[in-house]
Coordinates of C-alpha atoms and ligand atoms in Angstrom, one line a residue:
X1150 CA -38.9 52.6 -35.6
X1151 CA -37.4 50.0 -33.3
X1152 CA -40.1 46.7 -32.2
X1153 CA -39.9 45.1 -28.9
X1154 CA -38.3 41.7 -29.5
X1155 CA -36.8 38.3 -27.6
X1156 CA -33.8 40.5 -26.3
X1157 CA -36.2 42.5 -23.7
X1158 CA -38.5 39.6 -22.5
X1159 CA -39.6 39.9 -19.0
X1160 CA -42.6 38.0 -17.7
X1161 CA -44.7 39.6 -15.0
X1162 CA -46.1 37.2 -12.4
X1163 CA -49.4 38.9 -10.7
X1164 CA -52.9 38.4 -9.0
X1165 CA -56.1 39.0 -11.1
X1166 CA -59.6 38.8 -10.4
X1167 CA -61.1 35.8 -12.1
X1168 CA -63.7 37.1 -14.3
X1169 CA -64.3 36.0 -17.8
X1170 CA -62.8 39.5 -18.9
X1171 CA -59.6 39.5 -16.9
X1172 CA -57.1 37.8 -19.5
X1173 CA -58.4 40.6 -22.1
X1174 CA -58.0 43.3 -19.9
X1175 CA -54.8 42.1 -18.8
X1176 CA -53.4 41.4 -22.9
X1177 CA -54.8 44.9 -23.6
X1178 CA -53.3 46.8 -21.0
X1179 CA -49.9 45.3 -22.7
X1180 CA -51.0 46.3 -25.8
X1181 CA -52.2 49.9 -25.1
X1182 CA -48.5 51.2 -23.9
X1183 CA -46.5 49.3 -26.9
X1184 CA -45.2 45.8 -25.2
X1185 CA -45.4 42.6 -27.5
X1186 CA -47.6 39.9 -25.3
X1187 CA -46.0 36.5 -26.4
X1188 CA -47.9 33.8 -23.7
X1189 CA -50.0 34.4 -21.0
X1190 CA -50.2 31.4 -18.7
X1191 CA -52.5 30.9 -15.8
X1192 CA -50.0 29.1 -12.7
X1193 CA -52.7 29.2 -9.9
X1194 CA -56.1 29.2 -9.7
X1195 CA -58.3 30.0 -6.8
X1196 CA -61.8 30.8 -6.2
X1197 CA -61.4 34.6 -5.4
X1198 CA -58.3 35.1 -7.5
X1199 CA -56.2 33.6 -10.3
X1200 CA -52.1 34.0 -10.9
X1201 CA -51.0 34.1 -14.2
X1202 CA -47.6 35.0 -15.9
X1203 CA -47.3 37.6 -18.6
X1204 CA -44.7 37.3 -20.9
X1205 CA -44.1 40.1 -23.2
X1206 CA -41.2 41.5 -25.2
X1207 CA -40.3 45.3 -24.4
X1208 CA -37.7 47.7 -25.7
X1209 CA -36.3 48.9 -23.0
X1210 CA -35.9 49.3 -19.2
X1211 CA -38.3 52.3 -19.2
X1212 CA -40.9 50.7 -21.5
X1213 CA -41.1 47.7 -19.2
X1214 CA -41.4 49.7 -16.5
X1215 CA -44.1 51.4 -18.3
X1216 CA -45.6 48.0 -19.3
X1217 CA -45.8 47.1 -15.5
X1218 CA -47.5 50.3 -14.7
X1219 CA -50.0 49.5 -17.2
X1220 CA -50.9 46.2 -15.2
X1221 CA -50.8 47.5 -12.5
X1222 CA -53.8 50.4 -13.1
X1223 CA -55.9 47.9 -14.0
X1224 CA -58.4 47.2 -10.5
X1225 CA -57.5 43.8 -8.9
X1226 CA -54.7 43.6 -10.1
X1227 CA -51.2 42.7 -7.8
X1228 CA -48.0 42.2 -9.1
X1229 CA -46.0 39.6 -7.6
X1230 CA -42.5 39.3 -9.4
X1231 CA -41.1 40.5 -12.5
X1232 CA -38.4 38.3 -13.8
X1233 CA -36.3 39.6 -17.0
X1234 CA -36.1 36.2 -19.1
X1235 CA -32.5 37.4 -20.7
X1236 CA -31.2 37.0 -17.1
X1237 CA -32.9 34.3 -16.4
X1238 CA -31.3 32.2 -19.1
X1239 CA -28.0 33.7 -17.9
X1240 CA -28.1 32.2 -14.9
X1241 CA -25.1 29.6 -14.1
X1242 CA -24.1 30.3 -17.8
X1243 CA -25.2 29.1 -20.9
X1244 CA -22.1 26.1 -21.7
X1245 CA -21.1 22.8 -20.2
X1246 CA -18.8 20.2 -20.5
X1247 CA -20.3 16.7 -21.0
X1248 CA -18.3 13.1 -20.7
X1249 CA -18.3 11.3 -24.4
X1250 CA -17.8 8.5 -22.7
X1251 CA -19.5 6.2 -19.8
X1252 CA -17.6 5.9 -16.6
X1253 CA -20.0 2.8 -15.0
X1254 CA -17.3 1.3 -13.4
X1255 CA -13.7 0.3 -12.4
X1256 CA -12.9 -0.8 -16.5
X1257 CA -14.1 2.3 -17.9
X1258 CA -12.2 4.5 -15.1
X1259 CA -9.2 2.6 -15.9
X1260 CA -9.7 3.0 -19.5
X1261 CA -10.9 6.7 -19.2
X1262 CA -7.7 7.4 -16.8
X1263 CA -5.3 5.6 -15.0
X1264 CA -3.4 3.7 -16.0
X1265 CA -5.1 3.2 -19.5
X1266 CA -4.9 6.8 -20.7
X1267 CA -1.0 7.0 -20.0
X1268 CA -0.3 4.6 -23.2
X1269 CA -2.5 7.3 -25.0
X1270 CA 0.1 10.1 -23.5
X1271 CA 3.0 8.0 -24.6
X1272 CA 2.0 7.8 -28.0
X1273 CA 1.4 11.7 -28.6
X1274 CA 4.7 12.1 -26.7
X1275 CA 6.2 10.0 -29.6
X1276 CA 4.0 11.6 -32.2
X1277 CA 2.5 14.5 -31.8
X1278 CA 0.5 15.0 -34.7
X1279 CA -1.3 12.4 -32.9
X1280 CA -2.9 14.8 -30.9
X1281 CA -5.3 15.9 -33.3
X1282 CA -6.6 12.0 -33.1
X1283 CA -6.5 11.1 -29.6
X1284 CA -7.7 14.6 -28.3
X1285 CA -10.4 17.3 -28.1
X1286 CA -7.4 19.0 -30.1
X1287 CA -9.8 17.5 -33.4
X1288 CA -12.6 19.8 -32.6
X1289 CA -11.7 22.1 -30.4
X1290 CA -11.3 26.4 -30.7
X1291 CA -10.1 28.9 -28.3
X1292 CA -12.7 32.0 -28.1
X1293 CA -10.3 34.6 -26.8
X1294 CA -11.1 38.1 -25.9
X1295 CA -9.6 41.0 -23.9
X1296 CA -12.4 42.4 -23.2
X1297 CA -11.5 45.4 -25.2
X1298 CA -14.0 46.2 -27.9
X1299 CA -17.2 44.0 -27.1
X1300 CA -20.5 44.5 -29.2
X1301 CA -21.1 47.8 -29.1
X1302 CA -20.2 48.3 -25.4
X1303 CA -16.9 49.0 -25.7
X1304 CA -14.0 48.4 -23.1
X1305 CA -16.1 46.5 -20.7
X1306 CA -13.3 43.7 -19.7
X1307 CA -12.9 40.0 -19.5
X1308 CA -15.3 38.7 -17.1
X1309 CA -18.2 41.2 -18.9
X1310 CA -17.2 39.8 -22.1
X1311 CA -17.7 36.4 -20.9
X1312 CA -21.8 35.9 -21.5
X1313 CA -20.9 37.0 -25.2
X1314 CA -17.9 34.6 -25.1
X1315 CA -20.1 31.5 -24.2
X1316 CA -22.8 32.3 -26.8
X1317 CA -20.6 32.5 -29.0
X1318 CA -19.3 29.2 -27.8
X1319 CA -22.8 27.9 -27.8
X1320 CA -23.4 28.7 -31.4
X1321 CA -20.2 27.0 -32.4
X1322 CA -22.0 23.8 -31.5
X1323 CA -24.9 24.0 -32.7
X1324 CA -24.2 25.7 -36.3
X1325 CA -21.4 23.0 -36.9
X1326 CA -20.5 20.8 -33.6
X1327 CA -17.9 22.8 -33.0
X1328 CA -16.4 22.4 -29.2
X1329 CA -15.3 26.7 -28.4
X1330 CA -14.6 27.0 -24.9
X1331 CA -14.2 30.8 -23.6
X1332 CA -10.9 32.4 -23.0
X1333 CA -11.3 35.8 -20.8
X1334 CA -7.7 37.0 -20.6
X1335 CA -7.3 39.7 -17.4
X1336 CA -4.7 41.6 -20.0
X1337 CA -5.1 44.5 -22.7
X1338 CA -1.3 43.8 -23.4
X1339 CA -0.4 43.2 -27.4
X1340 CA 2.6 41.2 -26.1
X1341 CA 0.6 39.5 -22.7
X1342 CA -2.3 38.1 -25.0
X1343 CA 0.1 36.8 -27.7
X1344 CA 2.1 35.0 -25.2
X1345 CA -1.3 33.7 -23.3
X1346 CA -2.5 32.1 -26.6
X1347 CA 1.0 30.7 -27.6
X1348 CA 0.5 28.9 -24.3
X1349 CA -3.1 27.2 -24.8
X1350 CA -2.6 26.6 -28.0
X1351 CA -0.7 22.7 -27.8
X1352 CA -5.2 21.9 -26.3
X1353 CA -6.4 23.6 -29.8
X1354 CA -7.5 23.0 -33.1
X1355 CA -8.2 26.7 -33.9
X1356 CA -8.1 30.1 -32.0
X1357 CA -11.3 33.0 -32.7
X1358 CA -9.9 36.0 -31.7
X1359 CA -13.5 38.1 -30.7
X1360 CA -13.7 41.3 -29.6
X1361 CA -10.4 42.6 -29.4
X1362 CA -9.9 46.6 -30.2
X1363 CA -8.2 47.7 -33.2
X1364 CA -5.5 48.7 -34.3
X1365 CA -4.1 46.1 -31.5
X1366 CA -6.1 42.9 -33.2
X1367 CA -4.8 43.0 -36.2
X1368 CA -0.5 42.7 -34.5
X1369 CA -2.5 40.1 -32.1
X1370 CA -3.2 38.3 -35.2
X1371 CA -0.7 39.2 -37.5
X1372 CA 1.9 37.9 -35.0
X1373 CA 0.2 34.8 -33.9
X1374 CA -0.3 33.4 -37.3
X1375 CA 3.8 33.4 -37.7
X1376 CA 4.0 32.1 -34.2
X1377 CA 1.2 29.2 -34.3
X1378 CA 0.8 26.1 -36.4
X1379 CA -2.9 26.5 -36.0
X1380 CA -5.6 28.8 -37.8
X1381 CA -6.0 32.1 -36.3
X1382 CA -9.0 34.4 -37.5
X1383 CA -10.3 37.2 -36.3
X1384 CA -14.1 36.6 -36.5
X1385 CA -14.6 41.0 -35.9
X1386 CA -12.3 41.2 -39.2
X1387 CA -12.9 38.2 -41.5
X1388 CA -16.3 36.6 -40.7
X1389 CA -17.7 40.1 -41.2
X1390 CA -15.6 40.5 -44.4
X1391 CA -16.7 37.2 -46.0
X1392 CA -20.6 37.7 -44.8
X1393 CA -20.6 41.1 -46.9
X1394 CA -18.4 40.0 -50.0
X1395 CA -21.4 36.8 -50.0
X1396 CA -23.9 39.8 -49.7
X1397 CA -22.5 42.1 -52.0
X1398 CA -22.2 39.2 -54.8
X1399 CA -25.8 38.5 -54.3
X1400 CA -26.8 42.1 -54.4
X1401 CA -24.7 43.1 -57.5
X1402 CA -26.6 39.7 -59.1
X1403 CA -30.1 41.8 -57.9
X1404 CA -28.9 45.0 -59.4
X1405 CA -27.3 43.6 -62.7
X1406 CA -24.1 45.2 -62.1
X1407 CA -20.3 43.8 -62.4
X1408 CA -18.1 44.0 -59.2
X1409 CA -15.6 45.7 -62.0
X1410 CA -17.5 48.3 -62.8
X1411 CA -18.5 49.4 -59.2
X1412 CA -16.9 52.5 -57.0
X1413 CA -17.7 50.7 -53.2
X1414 CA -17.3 53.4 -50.5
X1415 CA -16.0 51.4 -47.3
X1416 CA -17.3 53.8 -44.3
X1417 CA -14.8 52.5 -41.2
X1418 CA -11.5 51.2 -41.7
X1419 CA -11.4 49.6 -38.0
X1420 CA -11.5 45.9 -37.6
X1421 CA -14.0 45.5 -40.2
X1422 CA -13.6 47.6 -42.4
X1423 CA -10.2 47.1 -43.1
X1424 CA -10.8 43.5 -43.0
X1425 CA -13.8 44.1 -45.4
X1426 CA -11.7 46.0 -48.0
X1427 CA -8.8 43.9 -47.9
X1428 CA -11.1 40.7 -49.1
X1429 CA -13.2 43.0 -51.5
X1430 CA -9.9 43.7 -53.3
X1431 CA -9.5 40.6 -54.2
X1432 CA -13.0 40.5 -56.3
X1433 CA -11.0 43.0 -58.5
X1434 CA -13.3 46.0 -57.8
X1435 CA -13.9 49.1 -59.9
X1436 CA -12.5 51.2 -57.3
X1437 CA -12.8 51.5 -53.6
X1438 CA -12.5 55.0 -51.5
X1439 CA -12.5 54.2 -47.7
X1440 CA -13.9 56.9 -45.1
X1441 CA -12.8 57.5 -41.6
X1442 CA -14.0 59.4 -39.2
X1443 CA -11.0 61.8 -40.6
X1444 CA -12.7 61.5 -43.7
X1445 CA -11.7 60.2 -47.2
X1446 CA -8.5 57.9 -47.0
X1447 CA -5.6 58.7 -49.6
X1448 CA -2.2 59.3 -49.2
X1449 CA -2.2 63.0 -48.5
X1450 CA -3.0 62.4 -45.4
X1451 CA -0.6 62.6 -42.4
X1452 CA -2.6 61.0 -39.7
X1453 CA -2.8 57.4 -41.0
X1454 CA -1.4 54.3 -39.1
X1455 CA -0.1 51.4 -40.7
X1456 CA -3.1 49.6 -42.1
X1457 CA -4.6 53.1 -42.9
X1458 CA -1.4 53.7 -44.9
X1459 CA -1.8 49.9 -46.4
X1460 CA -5.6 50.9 -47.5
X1461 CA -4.7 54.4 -48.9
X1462 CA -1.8 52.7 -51.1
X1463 CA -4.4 50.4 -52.4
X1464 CA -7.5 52.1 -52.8
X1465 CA -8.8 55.3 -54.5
X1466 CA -7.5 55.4 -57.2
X1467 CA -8.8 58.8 -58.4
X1468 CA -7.5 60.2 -55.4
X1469 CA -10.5 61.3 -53.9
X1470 CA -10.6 63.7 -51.0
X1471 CA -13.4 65.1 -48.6
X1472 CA -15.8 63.8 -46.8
X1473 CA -18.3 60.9 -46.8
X1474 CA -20.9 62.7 -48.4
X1475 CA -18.6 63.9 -51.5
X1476 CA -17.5 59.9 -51.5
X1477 CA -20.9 59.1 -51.8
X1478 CA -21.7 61.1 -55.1
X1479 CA -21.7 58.9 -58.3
X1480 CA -20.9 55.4 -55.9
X1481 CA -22.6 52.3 -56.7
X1482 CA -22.4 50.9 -53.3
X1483 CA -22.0 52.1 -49.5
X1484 CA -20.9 49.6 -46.6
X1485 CA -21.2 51.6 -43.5
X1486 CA -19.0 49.8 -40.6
X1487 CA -18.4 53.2 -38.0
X1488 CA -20.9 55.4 -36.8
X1489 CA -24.8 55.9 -36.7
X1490 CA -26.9 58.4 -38.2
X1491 CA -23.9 59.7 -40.8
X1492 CA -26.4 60.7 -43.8
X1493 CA -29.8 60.4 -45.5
X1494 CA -31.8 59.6 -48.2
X1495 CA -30.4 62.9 -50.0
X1496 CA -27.0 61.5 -49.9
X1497 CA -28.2 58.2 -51.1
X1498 CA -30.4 59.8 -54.2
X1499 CA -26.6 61.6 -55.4
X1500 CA -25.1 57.8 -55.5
X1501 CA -25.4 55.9 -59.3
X1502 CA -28.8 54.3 -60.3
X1503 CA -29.5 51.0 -58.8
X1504 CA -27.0 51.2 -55.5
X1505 CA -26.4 49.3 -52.5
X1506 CA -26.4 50.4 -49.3
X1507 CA -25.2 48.2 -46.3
X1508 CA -25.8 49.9 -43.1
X1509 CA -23.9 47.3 -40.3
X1510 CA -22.7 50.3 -37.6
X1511 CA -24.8 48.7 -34.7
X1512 CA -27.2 49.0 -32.9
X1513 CA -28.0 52.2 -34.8
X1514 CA -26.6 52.0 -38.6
X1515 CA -25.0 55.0 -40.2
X1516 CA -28.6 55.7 -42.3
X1517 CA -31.9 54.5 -40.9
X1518 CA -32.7 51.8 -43.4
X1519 CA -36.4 52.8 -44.4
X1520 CA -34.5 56.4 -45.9
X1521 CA -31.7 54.2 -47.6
X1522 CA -34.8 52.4 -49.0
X1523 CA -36.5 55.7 -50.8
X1524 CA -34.0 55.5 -53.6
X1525 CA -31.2 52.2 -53.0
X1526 CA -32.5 49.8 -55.0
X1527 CA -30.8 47.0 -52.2
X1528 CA -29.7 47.6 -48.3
X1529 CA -28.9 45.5 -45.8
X1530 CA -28.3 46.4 -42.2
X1531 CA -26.4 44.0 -39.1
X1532 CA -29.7 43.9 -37.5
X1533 CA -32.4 41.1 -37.4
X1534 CA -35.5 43.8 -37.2
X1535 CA -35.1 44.0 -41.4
X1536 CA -34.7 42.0 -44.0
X1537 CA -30.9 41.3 -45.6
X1538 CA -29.4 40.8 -41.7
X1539 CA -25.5 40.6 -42.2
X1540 CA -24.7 38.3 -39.1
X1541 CA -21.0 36.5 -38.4
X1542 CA -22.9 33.5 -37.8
X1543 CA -23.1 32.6 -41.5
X1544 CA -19.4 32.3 -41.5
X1545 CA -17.5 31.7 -38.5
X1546 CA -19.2 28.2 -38.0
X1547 CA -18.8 26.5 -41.5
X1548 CA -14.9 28.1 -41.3
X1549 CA -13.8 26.5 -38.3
X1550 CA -15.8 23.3 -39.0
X1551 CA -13.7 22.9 -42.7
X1552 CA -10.4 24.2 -40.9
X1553 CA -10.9 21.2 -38.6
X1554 CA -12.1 18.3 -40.8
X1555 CA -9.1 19.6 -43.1
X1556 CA -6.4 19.4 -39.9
X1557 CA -5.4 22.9 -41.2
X1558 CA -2.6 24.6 -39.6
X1559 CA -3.2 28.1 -41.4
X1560 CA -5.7 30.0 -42.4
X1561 CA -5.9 31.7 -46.2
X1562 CA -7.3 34.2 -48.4
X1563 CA -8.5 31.9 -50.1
X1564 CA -10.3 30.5 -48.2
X1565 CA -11.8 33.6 -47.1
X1566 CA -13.1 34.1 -50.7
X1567 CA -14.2 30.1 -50.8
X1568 CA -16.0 30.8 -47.7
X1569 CA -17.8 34.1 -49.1
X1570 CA -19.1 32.0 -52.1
X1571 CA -20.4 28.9 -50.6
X1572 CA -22.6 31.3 -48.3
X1573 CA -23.6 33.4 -51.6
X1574 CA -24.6 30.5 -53.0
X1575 CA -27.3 29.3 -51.0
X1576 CA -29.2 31.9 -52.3
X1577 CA -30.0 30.6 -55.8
X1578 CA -31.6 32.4 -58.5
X1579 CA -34.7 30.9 -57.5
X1580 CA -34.7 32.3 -54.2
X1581 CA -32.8 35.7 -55.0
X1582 CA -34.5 39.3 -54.5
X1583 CA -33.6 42.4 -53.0
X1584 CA -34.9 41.4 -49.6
X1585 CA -33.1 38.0 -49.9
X1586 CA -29.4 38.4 -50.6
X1587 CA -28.2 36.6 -47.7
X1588 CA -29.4 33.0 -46.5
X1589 CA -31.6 32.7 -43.2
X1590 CA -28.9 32.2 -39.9
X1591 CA -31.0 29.1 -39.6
X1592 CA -30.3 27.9 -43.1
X1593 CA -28.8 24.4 -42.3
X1594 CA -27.2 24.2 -45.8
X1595 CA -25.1 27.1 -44.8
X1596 CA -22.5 25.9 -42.2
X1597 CA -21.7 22.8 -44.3
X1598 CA -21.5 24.2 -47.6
X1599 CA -19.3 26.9 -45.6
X1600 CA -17.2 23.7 -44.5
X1601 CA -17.0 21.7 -47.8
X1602 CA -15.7 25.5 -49.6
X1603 CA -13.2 25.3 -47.0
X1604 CA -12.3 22.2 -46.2
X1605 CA -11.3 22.0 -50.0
X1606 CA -9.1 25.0 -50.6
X1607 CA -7.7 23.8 -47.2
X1608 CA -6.8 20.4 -48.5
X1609 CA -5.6 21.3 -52.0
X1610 CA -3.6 24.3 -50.3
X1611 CA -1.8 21.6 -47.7
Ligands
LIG913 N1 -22.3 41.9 -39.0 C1 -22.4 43.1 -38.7 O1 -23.4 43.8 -38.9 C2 -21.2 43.9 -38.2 C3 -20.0 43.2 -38.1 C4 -18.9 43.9 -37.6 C5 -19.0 45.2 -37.1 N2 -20.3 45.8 -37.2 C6 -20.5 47.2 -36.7 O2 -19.6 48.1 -37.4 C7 -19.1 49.1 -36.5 C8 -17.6 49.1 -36.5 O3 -17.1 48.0 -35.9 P1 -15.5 47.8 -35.8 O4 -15.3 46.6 -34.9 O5 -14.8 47.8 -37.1 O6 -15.1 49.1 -34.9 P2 -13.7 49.9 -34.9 O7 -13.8 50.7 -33.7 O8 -12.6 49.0 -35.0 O9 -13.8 50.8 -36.2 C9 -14.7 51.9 -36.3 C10 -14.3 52.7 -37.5 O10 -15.3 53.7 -37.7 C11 -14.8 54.9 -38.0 N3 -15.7 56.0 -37.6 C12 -16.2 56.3 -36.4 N4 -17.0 57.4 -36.4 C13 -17.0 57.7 -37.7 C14 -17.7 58.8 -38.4 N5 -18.4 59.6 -37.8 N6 -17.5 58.9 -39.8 C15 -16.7 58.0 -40.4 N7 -16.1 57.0 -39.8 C16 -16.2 56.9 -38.5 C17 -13.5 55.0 -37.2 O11 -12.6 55.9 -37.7 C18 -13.0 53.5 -37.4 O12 -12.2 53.4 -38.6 C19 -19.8 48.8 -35.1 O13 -21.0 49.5 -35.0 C20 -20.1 47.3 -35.2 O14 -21.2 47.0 -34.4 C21 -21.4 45.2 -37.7

């Protein structure tokens, strides 16, 4: 059952009477119809009435509604303004762009600009690698999106993607002082988006491809890798990919079972999934069987795309067919990136002793985790209500911080895995259990070991 958190904060501004009982009566009237009560501050205070703001987490439109009616019952009471706080912090956007350097005065301008700076355009001119030393180049990633696939909205376009672009900017920077600036292209063209990022690319040191619909994000990147001398990664594909291959480690250590010897059902073969079984291959798995929403992949089938066709050449190898619920039977471990609600605890009781379930589909994951629980001895969902939250922000940071500090130009496998063991890592044996497989976002030991994992493979690999 879902609790009302941060993401549906509103706080309610409104008159009172100012008797000794009114801030209880208030707090439980919030409490009473479900809302969360987080701080209750008193802004004005006169001698028939006092103003306070409520601040309370909701779930929901409805329930905040609901929440304001409850105030509102109360006698003497007058709400004034209701102000969503998730807007609010929206407002203007959430990024800037600040000067590194002072501009006091005629010296600095002419050092900052002209004519000083055009020595510094001459010598890239000459030397271009010298971009990387005299420019933002050094720390700099392009977020690009079409708009296409964003969270689990969908098709919602460029300038609606752009409030997901910027935090994911602003999490750049503080996860690993990485500059990401937002690029919103108006274009849902495989060729159009390929040429726009050819064309930015000279003012970048890496490009994050977010939120881009497959099957067209994996050409997108495919093509720009051979086109760009730059790292291009798909954070949708690979920072979900290394997050679960760190996860899964850490929850085969829980479990006491070898990667070897597992069958790993892969439900989804979209941008993560496919991303997710192409970097669990290399761990050398018992088997995989990935699950559309056609059902089992293997060659049989005529319906498959491409990558589909890639996956069902190099996965299954007892030839499985059926559905997700005949996939299941005998599995050691589920990762679920599709659908909600696909099955229940009696599917998860037919999989091997001790398995794993990883639930991402989200918001809603493809088996309520507290049924996954009754008989998976691990499971891990993409949300941050429960414990073992698989979140992008483990990896995307730490990657693009290494890529930079290394000058890298391309982007590797290996350094996918690299990346997938330096975040497994943080959780040592100490600190392992099956409600800790993966370390806290806020975990400042993450982003730089992330960096160092990469930064190495990156160097030896140049
Ligand atoms: N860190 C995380 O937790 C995390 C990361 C990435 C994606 N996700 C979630 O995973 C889901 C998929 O993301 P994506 O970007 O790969 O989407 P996508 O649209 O590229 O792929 C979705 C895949 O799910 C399959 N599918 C849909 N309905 C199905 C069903 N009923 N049964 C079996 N398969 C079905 C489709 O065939 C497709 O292969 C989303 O809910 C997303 O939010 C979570």
């Amino acid at each position: 059952m879902p609790v009302p958190g941060p993401g549906y904060s509103i706080t309610i501004r409104l008159e009172a009477a100012p008797s000794a009982s009114a801030a209880g009566e208030l707090a439980s009237a919030v409490g009473r119809v479900g809302g969360v009560l987080t701080a209750f501050d008193v802004v004005e205070s006169h001698s028939d009435r006092i103003v306070v703001d409520i601040t309370c987490n909701a779930l929901s439109a409805n329930h905040a509604q609901d929440i304001q009616d409850a105030l509102v019952a109360l006698p003497d009471v007058r709400v004034r303004k209701v102000s969503d706080r998730t807007f609010l912090m929206h407002l203007g956007g959430k990024i800037e762009v600040n000067s590194k350097v002072a501009l006091r005065n005629r010296d600095d301008l002419s050092r900052a600009y002209t004519p000083g700076v055009a020595r510094v355009c001459q010598a890239i001119a000459a030397n271009p690698e010298d971009a990387r030393r005299l420019t933002i180049k050094r720390n700099t990633v392009a977020v690009v999106t079409d708009g296409s696939a964003v969270l689990g909205l969908g098709n919602i376009g460029p300038a609606a993607a752009l409030p997901v672009m910027e935090g994911k900017a602003a999490l750049f920077k503080k996860f690993a002082g990485v500059d990401a600036w937002p690029v919103c292209l108006d274009t849902q063209d495989t060729d159009e988006i390929i040429r726009a990022v050819e064309l930015i690319a000279p003012g970048y040191g890496g490009i994050n491809l977010e939120d881009i619909a497959a099957p067209r994000c994996f050409e997108i990147e495919a093509r720009l890798r051979e086109k760009l001398d730059i790292p291009v990664f798909h954070d949708d594909q690979h920072g979900t990919a290394i997050v679960v291959v760190a996860a899964l480690r850490n929850a085969l250590r829980v479990v006491g079972k070898e990667i070897g010897d597992c069958r790993i059902v892969v439900c989804g073969v979209g941008a993560a999934g496919s991303a997710i079984i192409r970097l669990l291959l290399k761990q050398q798995p018992g088997d995989v069987v990935a699950v559309d929403i056609g059902g089992v992949v293997h060659g049989g089938r005529d319906d498959l795309d491409p990558n589909r066709q890639w996956i069902a050449a190099n996965t299954n190898k007892q030839g499985l067919t059926g559905d997700l619920h005949k996939a299941l039977v005998g599995a050691d471990v589920f990762i679920g990136v599709s659908a909600p609600n696909l099955f229940g605890a009696d599917q998860v009781a037919t999989m091997a002793e001790r398995s794993i379930v990883f639930a991402l589909a989200n918001p809603d994951p493809e088996i309520d985790p507290l049924e996954a629980q009754k008989h998976a001895a691990v499971v891990a969902t993409g949300r941050s209500d429960y414990p073992n939250q698989i979140n992008n922000v483990l990896a995307f940071p730490g990657v693009f911080r290494g890529l930079l500090d290394a000058h890298a130009h391309r982007i590797t496998d290996d350094m996918l895995v690299a990346a997938a063991n330096a975040v497994a890592d943080v959780v040592d044996a100490e600190k392992l259990n099956a409600s800790f497989i993966v370390p806290s976002v806020f975990d400042p030991h993450v982003a730089s070991a992330v960096a160092e994992a990469v930064r190495a493979v990156a160097v030896r690999e140049s």
